[in-house]
Amino acid sequence: MQARLAPAPETGILTFLSVSLNVTASHPMEDQIQSLNVSALEAIRSCTDESQIEAERVRLLGRGGELTAFSERMRELSKEEKPRIGKVLNEVRTAVTAALEERKGALVSEREARAFRNVDVSLPGMAFPSGAMHPITQLLDRTVQIFRRMGFCLADGPDIETEWHCFDALNTPADHPARNEADTFYLPDGRLLRTHTSTIQIRTLEQMAPPVRIIAPGAAYRRDEVDATHLAQFNQMEGLYVDEDVTLGDLRGTLEFFFRELFGKDAEFRFRPHFFPFTEPSFEVDIKAAALGGGRWLEIAGCGMVDPAVFEAVNARRGERVLDPERHTGFAFGFGLDRLAMILSGVPDIRHFTDGDQRFLSQF
Ligand code: PHE
């Protein structure tokens, strides 16, 4: 009988020792175990994939496995033989288990090496296209940030509105052109798509008491012929500040600060008297700035001091005098984001904003 070294060195030594100590008293079962050891290690070495390894494991160590069978036969042995041959069986089982593990590990790394053989890690990686914010969203975010720094908070209101919120409460008489069927999208039930975000002035004053300081971005809808500078749906930014002692100076200071933050310190302003039903006095704001192409005046906003008729409409609706025209004053403003984004981003046609064309959008 020949002592064999199993693959794992420590078990190999044990096998050698146990065998050499017992050269005189060999038992047929011990020989059978040793020869199974030899054939098992040989079979494991010649496995060429992981499923063969698994088959070997089951054949040798499984419930009906060949080595397992020897454990059951231990009871055939005498008291003197049992510990010695039991030890040999244990060592062989350990050696076979280690050989299975080792061969399996080698096969896994071979398989992985094969998978990577044709991969050139020096090639440039795949570029994943990254998204970007829509130019109007970018402008909106900057706008909100600037007003937040001045203590304005965000307010909201529905796109589908009542005539009262859109017109009556805003002191806009029944014969005002904005209320015309040809200018406004009416729903069959008499509600409408808001023609401006000034509705949120009313929505806010219905809920809050002064001091009120809000901005409200949102969509507005008009029956405009769609062309390079008009869409039937566009984006507005509304502002409202109501408190005691709010003055026209506050309005000018707020808007000039805001637009200078956005377009640069060089911006110049013109407040031209205008008419809005819900502000008195009312103005249109013109701006001239290098960032906006310099040279020419651009009309960018409507604004004014809140008309006391607006306060009274809200008081009547609330059934309490939260707004006292003797005590409270306020200013309101509104401007469109689309046209500003067009100028800032050099976009020649407003329709690009809503086309959803990747080639356009990926430029920002
Ligand atoms: N709502 C007005 C418009 O859409 C703008 C505006 C808002 C004017 C607030 C004055 C005060 O044209």
JSON list of N, CA, C and O in Angstrom, two decimals, residues 92-132:
[
{"chain": "A", "resi": 92, "resn": "VAL", "atom": "N", "xyz": [-9.66, 11.05, 4.23]},
{"chain": "A", "resi": 92, "resn": "VAL", "atom": "CA", "xyz": [-9.97, 10.96, 2.80]},
{"chain": "A", "resi": 92, "resn": "VAL", "atom": "C", "xyz": [-11.15, 11.89, 2.48]},
{"chain": "A", "resi": 92, "resn": "VAL", "atom": "O", "xyz": [-11.15, 12.62, 1.49]},
{"chain": "A", "resi": 93, "resn": "ARG", "atom": "N", "xyz": [-12.17, 11.90, 3.36]},
{"chain": "A", "resi": 93, "resn": "ARG", "atom": "CA", "xyz": [-13.32, 12.77, 3.11]},
{"chain": "A", "resi": 93, "resn": "ARG", "atom": "C", "xyz": [-12.88, 14.24, 3.07]},
{"chain": "A", "resi": 93, "resn": "ARG", "atom": "O", "xyz": [-13.28, 15.00, 2.19]},
{"chain": "A", "resi": 94, "resn": "THR", "atom": "N", "xyz": [-12.01, 14.61, 4.00]},
{"chain": "A", "resi": 94, "resn": "THR", "atom": "CA", "xyz": [-11.50, 15.99, 4.02]},
{"chain": "A", "resi": 94, "resn": "THR", "atom": "C", "xyz": [-10.72, 16.30, 2.74]},
{"chain": "A", "resi": 94, "resn": "THR", "atom": "O", "xyz": [-10.89, 17.36, 2.13]},
{"chain": "A", "resi": 95, "resn": "ALA", "atom": "N", "xyz": [-9.89, 15.34, 2.34]},
{"chain": "A", "resi": 95, "resn": "ALA", "atom": "CA", "xyz": [-9.08, 15.56, 1.13]},
{"chain": "A", "resi": 95, "resn": "ALA", "atom": "C", "xyz": [-9.95, 15.69, -0.11]},
{"chain": "A", "resi": 95, "resn": "ALA", "atom": "O", "xyz": [-9.73, 16.57, -0.96]},
{"chain": "A", "resi": 96, "resn": "VAL", "atom": "N", "xyz": [-10.97, 14.81, -0.22]},
{"chain": "A", "resi": 96, "resn": "VAL", "atom": "CA", "xyz": [-11.86, 14.86, -1.37]},
{"chain": "A", "resi": 96, "resn": "VAL", "atom": "C", "xyz": [-12.64, 16.18, -1.39]},
{"chain": "A", "resi": 96, "resn": "VAL", "atom": "O", "xyz": [-12.77, 16.84, -2.42]},
{"chain": "A", "resi": 97, "resn": "THR", "atom": "N", "xyz": [-13.14, 16.59, -0.22]},
{"chain": "A", "resi": 97, "resn": "THR", "atom": "CA", "xyz": [-13.88, 17.85, -0.13]},
{"chain": "A", "resi": 97, "resn": "THR", "atom": "C", "xyz": [-12.99, 19.01, -0.58]},
{"chain": "A", "resi": 97, "resn": "THR", "atom": "O", "xyz": [-13.41, 19.87, -1.38]},
{"chain": "A", "resi": 98, "resn": "ALA", "atom": "N", "xyz": [-11.75, 19.02, -0.11]},
{"chain": "A", "resi": 98, "resn": "ALA", "atom": "CA", "xyz": [-10.83, 20.10, -0.48]},
{"chain": "A", "resi": 98, "resn": "ALA", "atom": "C", "xyz": [-10.54, 20.07, -1.98]},
{"chain": "A", "resi": 98, "resn": "ALA", "atom": "O", "xyz": [-10.50, 21.13, -2.63]},
{"chain": "A", "resi": 99, "resn": "ALA", "atom": "N", "xyz": [-10.38, 18.87, -2.52]},
{"chain": "A", "resi": 99, "resn": "ALA", "atom": "CA", "xyz": [-10.08, 18.76, -3.96]},
{"chain": "A", "resi": 99, "resn": "ALA", "atom": "C", "xyz": [-11.26, 19.27, -4.78]},
{"chain": "A", "resi": 99, "resn": "ALA", "atom": "O", "xyz": [-11.07, 19.94, -5.81]},
{"chain": "A", "resi": 100, "resn": "LEU", "atom": "N", "xyz": [-12.47, 18.94, -4.34]},
{"chain": "A", "resi": 100, "resn": "LEU", "atom": "CA", "xyz": [-13.67, 19.43, -5.06]},
{"chain": "A", "resi": 100, "resn": "LEU", "atom": "C", "xyz": [-13.69, 20.96, -5.07]},
{"chain": "A", "resi": 100, "resn": "LEU", "atom": "O", "xyz": [-13.91, 21.60, -6.09]},
{"chain": "A", "resi": 101, "resn": "GLU", "atom": "N", "xyz": [-13.45, 21.54, -3.90]},
{"chain": "A", "resi": 101, "resn": "GLU", "atom": "CA", "xyz": [-13.46, 23.00, -3.77]},
{"chain": "A", "resi": 101, "resn": "GLU", "atom": "C", "xyz": [-12.40, 23.63, -4.67]},
{"chain": "A", "resi": 101, "resn": "GLU", "atom": "O", "xyz": [-12.65, 24.60, -5.38]},
{"chain": "A", "resi": 102, "resn": "GLU", "atom": "N", "xyz": [-11.22, 23.04, -4.63]},
{"chain": "A", "resi": 102, "resn": "GLU", "atom": "CA", "xyz": [-10.11, 23.62, -5.36]},
{"chain": "A", "resi": 102, "resn": "GLU", "atom": "C", "xyz": [-10.35, 23.56, -6.87]},
{"chain": "A", "resi": 102, "resn": "GLU", "atom": "O", "xyz": [-10.19, 24.55, -7.58]},
{"chain": "A", "resi": 103, "resn": "ARG", "atom": "N", "xyz": [-10.83, 22.38, -7.34]},
{"chain": "A", "resi": 103, "resn": "ARG", "atom": "CA", "xyz": [-11.09, 22.23, -8.78]},
{"chain": "A", "resi": 103, "resn": "ARG", "atom": "C", "xyz": [-12.20, 23.17, -9.21]},
{"chain": "A", "resi": 103, "resn": "ARG", "atom": "O", "xyz": [-12.15, 23.79, -10.27]},
{"chain": "A", "resi": 104, "resn": "LYS", "atom": "N", "xyz": [-13.22, 23.29, -8.38]},
{"chain": "A", "resi": 104, "resn": "LYS", "atom": "CA", "xyz": [-14.33, 24.18, -8.71]},
{"chain": "A", "resi": 104, "resn": "LYS", "atom": "C", "xyz": [-13.84, 25.62, -8.82]},
{"chain": "A", "resi": 104, "resn": "LYS", "atom": "O", "xyz": [-14.16, 26.34, -9.77]},
{"chain": "A", "resi": 105, "resn": "GLY", "atom": "N", "xyz": [-13.02, 26.05, -7.86]},
{"chain": "A", "resi": 105, "resn": "GLY", "atom": "CA", "xyz": [-12.47, 27.40, -7.90]},
{"chain": "A", "resi": 105, "resn": "GLY", "atom": "C", "xyz": [-11.67, 27.63, -9.18]},
{"chain": "A", "resi": 105, "resn": "GLY", "atom": "O", "xyz": [-11.80, 28.68, -9.83]},
{"chain": "A", "resi": 106, "resn": "ALA", "atom": "N", "xyz": [-10.87, 26.62, -9.55]},
{"chain": "A", "resi": 106, "resn": "ALA", "atom": "CA", "xyz": [-10.06, 26.75, -10.77]},
{"chain": "A", "resi": 106, "resn": "ALA", "atom": "C", "xyz": [-10.95, 26.88, -12.00]},
{"chain": "A", "resi": 106, "resn": "ALA", "atom": "O", "xyz": [-10.70, 27.70, -12.89]},
{"chain": "A", "resi": 107, "resn": "LEU", "atom": "N", "xyz": [-12.03, 26.07, -12.03]},
{"chain": "A", "resi": 107, "resn": "LEU", "atom": "CA", "xyz": [-12.93, 26.11, -13.19]},
{"chain": "A", "resi": 107, "resn": "LEU", "atom": "C", "xyz": [-13.65, 27.46, -13.28]},
{"chain": "A", "resi": 107, "resn": "LEU", "atom": "O", "xyz": [-13.83, 28.02, -14.36]},
{"chain": "A", "resi": 108, "resn": "VAL", "atom": "N", "xyz": [-14.05, 28.00, -12.12]},
{"chain": "A", "resi": 108, "resn": "VAL", "atom": "CA", "xyz": [-14.73, 29.31, -12.11]},
{"chain": "A", "resi": 108, "resn": "VAL", "atom": "C", "xyz": [-13.77, 30.38, -12.63]},
{"chain": "A", "resi": 108, "resn": "VAL", "atom": "O", "xyz": [-14.13, 31.19, -13.49]},
{"chain": "A", "resi": 109, "resn": "SER", "atom": "N", "xyz": [-12.51, 30.36, -12.16]},
{"chain": "A", "resi": 109, "resn": "SER", "atom": "CA", "xyz": [-11.63, 31.43, -12.65]},
{"chain": "A", "resi": 109, "resn": "SER", "atom": "C", "xyz": [-11.29, 31.24, -14.12]},
{"chain": "A", "resi": 109, "resn": "SER", "atom": "O", "xyz": [-11.15, 32.23, -14.84]},
{"chain": "A", "resi": 110, "resn": "GLU", "atom": "N", "xyz": [-11.21, 29.98, -14.58]},
{"chain": "A", "resi": 110, "resn": "GLU", "atom": "CA", "xyz": [-11.01, 29.75, -16.02]},
{"chain": "A", "resi": 110, "resn": "GLU", "atom": "C", "xyz": [-12.16, 30.34, -16.83]},
{"chain": "A", "resi": 110, "resn": "GLU", "atom": "O", "xyz": [-11.97, 31.00, -17.83]},
{"chain": "A", "resi": 111, "resn": "ARG", "atom": "N", "xyz": [-13.38, 30.05, -16.35]},
{"chain": "A", "resi": 111, "resn": "ARG", "atom": "CA", "xyz": [-14.57, 30.54, -17.06]},
{"chain": "A", "resi": 111, "resn": "ARG", "atom": "C", "xyz": [-14.57, 32.07, -17.10]},
{"chain": "A", "resi": 111, "resn": "ARG", "atom": "O", "xyz": [-14.83, 32.70, -18.13]},
{"chain": "A", "resi": 112, "resn": "GLU", "atom": "N", "xyz": [-14.21, 32.70, -15.97]},
{"chain": "A", "resi": 112, "resn": "GLU", "atom": "CA", "xyz": [-14.20, 34.16, -15.94]},
{"chain": "A", "resi": 112, "resn": "GLU", "atom": "C", "xyz": [-13.11, 34.71, -16.84]},
{"chain": "A", "resi": 112, "resn": "GLU", "atom": "O", "xyz": [-13.30, 35.69, -17.56]},
{"chain": "A", "resi": 113, "resn": "ALA", "atom": "N", "xyz": [-11.96, 34.06, -16.82]},
{"chain": "A", "resi": 113, "resn": "ALA", "atom": "CA", "xyz": [-10.86, 34.52, -17.68]},
{"chain": "A", "resi": 113, "resn": "ALA", "atom": "C", "xyz": [-11.26, 34.43, -19.15]},
{"chain": "A", "resi": 113, "resn": "ALA", "atom": "O", "xyz": [-10.97, 35.33, -19.95]},
{"chain": "A", "resi": 114, "resn": "ARG", "atom": "N", "xyz": [-12.00, 33.34, -19.50]},
{"chain": "A", "resi": 114, "resn": "ARG", "atom": "CA", "xyz": [-12.45, 33.17, -20.87]},
{"chain": "A", "resi": 114, "resn": "ARG", "atom": "C", "xyz": [-13.40, 34.31, -21.26]},
{"chain": "A", "resi": 114, "resn": "ARG", "atom": "O", "xyz": [-13.31, 34.89, -22.32]},
{"chain": "A", "resi": 115, "resn": "ALA", "atom": "N", "xyz": [-14.29, 34.65, -20.32]},
{"chain": "A", "resi": 115, "resn": "ALA", "atom": "CA", "xyz": [-15.29, 35.68, -20.61]},
{"chain": "A", "resi": 115, "resn": "ALA", "atom": "C", "xyz": [-14.63, 37.03, -20.86]},
{"chain": "A", "resi": 115, "resn": "ALA", "atom": "O", "xyz": [-15.11, 37.84, -21.64]},
{"chain": "A", "resi": 116, "resn": "PHE", "atom": "N", "xyz": [-13.50, 37.27, -20.19]},
{"chain": "A", "resi": 116, "resn": "PHE", "atom": "CA", "xyz": [-12.86, 38.58, -20.33]},
{"chain": "A", "resi": 116, "resn": "PHE", "atom": "C", "xyz": [-11.76, 38.60, -21.40]},
{"chain": "A", "resi": 116, "resn": "PHE", "atom": "O", "xyz": [-11.17, 39.63, -21.65]},
{"chain": "A", "resi": 117, "resn": "ARG", "atom": "N", "xyz": [-11.52, 37.41, -22.01]},
{"chain": "A", "resi": 117, "resn": "ARG", "atom": "CA", "xyz": [-10.38, 37.32, -22.92]},
{"chain": "A", "resi": 117, "resn": "ARG", "atom": "C", "xyz": [-10.47, 38.35, -24.05]},
{"chain": "A", "resi": 117, "resn": "ARG", "atom": "O", "xyz": [-9.49, 38.94, -24.44]},
{"chain": "A", "resi": 118, "resn": "ASN", "atom": "N", "xyz": [-11.72, 38.58, -24.56]},
{"chain": "A", "resi": 118, "resn": "ASN", "atom": "CA", "xyz": [-11.86, 39.49, -25.70]},
{"chain": "A", "resi": 118, "resn": "ASN", "atom": "C", "xyz": [-12.22, 40.91, -25.29]},
{"chain": "A", "resi": 118, "resn": "ASN", "atom": "O", "xyz": [-12.63, 41.71, -26.11]},
{"chain": "A", "resi": 119, "resn": "VAL", "atom": "N", "xyz": [-12.09, 41.19, -24.00]},
{"chain": "A", "resi": 119, "resn": "VAL", "atom": "CA", "xyz": [-12.40, 42.55, -23.55]},
{"chain": "A", "resi": 119, "resn": "VAL", "atom": "C", "xyz": [-11.13, 43.37, -23.49]},
{"chain": "A", "resi": 119, "resn": "VAL", "atom": "O", "xyz": [-10.17, 42.97, -22.85]},
{"chain": "A", "resi": 120, "resn": "ASP", "atom": "N", "xyz": [-11.16, 44.50, -24.21]},
{"chain": "A", "resi": 120, "resn": "ASP", "atom": "CA", "xyz": [-9.99, 45.38, -24.20]},
{"chain": "A", "resi": 120, "resn": "ASP", "atom": "C", "xyz": [-10.27, 46.51, -23.22]},
{"chain": "A", "resi": 120, "resn": "ASP", "atom": "O", "xyz": [-11.04, 47.43, -23.52]},
{"chain": "A", "resi": 121, "resn": "VAL", "atom": "N", "xyz": [-9.64, 46.40, -22.05]},
{"chain": "A", "resi": 121, "resn": "VAL", "atom": "CA", "xyz": [-9.96, 47.39, -21.01]},
{"chain": "A", "resi": 121, "resn": "VAL", "atom": "C", "xyz": [-9.38, 48.77, -21.33]},
{"chain": "A", "resi": 121, "resn": "VAL", "atom": "O", "xyz": [-9.70, 49.74, -20.66]},
{"chain": "A", "resi": 122, "resn": "SER", "atom": "N", "xyz": [-8.55, 48.85, -22.37]},
{"chain": "A", "resi": 122, "resn": "SER", "atom": "CA", "xyz": [-7.99, 50.17, -22.70]},
{"chain": "A", "resi": 122, "resn": "SER", "atom": "C", "xyz": [-8.89, 50.94, -23.67]},
{"chain": "A", "resi": 122, "resn": "SER", "atom": "O", "xyz": [-8.64, 52.10, -23.97]},
{"chain": "A", "resi": 123, "resn": "LEU", "atom": "N", "xyz": [-9.99, 50.28, -24.12]},
{"chain": "A", "resi": 123, "resn": "LEU", "atom": "CA", "xyz": [-10.91, 50.99, -25.01]},
{"chain": "A", "resi": 123, "resn": "LEU", "atom": "C", "xyz": [-11.69, 52.04, -24.22]},
{"chain": "A", "resi": 123, "resn": "LEU", "atom": "O", "xyz": [-11.94, 51.86, -23.03]},
{"chain": "A", "resi": 124, "resn": "PRO", "atom": "N", "xyz": [-12.10, 53.14, -24.87]},
{"chain": "A", "resi": 124, "resn": "PRO", "atom": "CA", "xyz": [-12.91, 54.14, -24.14]},
{"chain": "A", "resi": 124, "resn": "PRO", "atom": "C", "xyz": [-14.25, 53.53, -23.72]},
{"chain": "A", "resi": 124, "resn": "PRO", "atom": "O", "xyz": [-14.80, 52.68, -24.41]},
{"chain": "A", "resi": 125, "resn": "GLY", "atom": "N", "xyz": [-14.77, 53.96, -22.57]},
{"chain": "A", "resi": 125, "resn": "GLY", "atom": "CA", "xyz": [-16.02, 53.43, -22.05]},
{"chain": "A", "resi": 125, "resn": "GLY", "atom": "C", "xyz": [-17.21, 53.91, -22.85]},
{"chain": "A", "resi": 125, "resn": "GLY", "atom": "O", "xyz": [-17.09, 54.72, -23.77]},
{"chain": "A", "resi": 126, "resn": "MET", "atom": "N", "xyz": [-18.37, 53.35, -22.50]},
{"chain": "A", "resi": 126, "resn": "MET", "atom": "CA", "xyz": [-19.60, 53.78, -23.17]},
{"chain": "A", "resi": 126, "resn": "MET", "atom": "C", "xyz": [-20.07, 55.09, -22.56]},
{"chain": "A", "resi": 126, "resn": "MET", "atom": "O", "xyz": [-20.07, 55.23, -21.33]},
{"chain": "A", "resi": 127, "resn": "ALA", "atom": "N", "xyz": [-20.46, 56.02, -23.39]},
{"chain": "A", "resi": 127, "resn": "ALA", "atom": "CA", "xyz": [-20.95, 57.30, -22.87]},
{"chain": "A", "resi": 127, "resn": "ALA", "atom": "C", "xyz": [-22.45, 57.19, -22.63]},
{"chain": "A", "resi": 127, "resn": "ALA", "atom": "O", "xyz": [-23.20, 56.82, -23.53]},
{"chain": "A", "resi": 128, "resn": "PHE", "atom": "N", "xyz": [-22.88, 57.47, -21.41]},
{"chain": "A", "resi": 128, "resn": "PHE", "atom": "CA", "xyz": [-24.31, 57.49, -21.12]},
{"chain": "A", "resi": 128, "resn": "PHE", "atom": "C", "xyz": [-24.82, 58.91, -21.28]},
{"chain": "A", "resi": 128, "resn": "PHE", "atom": "O", "xyz": [-24.31, 59.82, -20.62]},
{"chain": "A", "resi": 129, "resn": "PRO", "atom": "N", "xyz": [-25.80, 59.13, -22.15]},
{"chain": "A", "resi": 129, "resn": "PRO", "atom": "CA", "xyz": [-26.28, 60.49, -22.35]},
{"chain": "A", "resi": 129, "resn": "PRO", "atom": "C", "xyz": [-26.88, 61.02, -21.05]},
{"chain": "A", "resi": 129, "resn": "PRO", "atom": "O", "xyz": [-27.68, 60.33, -20.41]},
{"chain": "A", "resi": 130, "resn": "SER", "atom": "N", "xyz": [-26.46, 62.22, -20.65]},
{"chain": "A", "resi": 130, "resn": "SER", "atom": "CA", "xyz": [-27.01, 62.77, -19.42]},
{"chain": "A", "resi": 130, "resn": "SER", "atom": "C", "xyz": [-28.08, 63.79, -19.77]},
{"chain": "A", "resi": 130, "resn": "SER", "atom": "O", "xyz": [-27.97, 64.51, -20.76]},
{"chain": "A", "resi": 131, "resn": "GLY", "atom": "N", "xyz": [-29.11, 63.85, -18.97]},
{"chain": "A", "resi": 131, "resn": "GLY", "atom": "CA", "xyz": [-30.21, 64.77, -19.21]},
{"chain": "A", "resi": 131, "resn": "GLY", "atom": "C", "xyz": [-29.85, 66.17, -18.75]},
{"chain": "A", "resi": 131, "resn": "GLY", "atom": "O", "xyz": [-28.80, 66.39, -18.15]},
{"chain": "A", "resi": 132, "resn": "ALA", "atom": "N", "xyz": [-30.69, 67.13, -19.05]},
{"chain": "A", "resi": 132, "resn": "ALA", "atom": "CA", "xyz": [-30.46, 68.50, -18.59]},
{"chain": "A", "resi": 132, "resn": "ALA", "atom": "C", "xyz": [-31.82, 69.12, -18.30]},
{"chain": "A", "resi": 132, "resn": "ALA", "atom": "O", "xyz": [-32.84, 68.62, -18.74]}
]
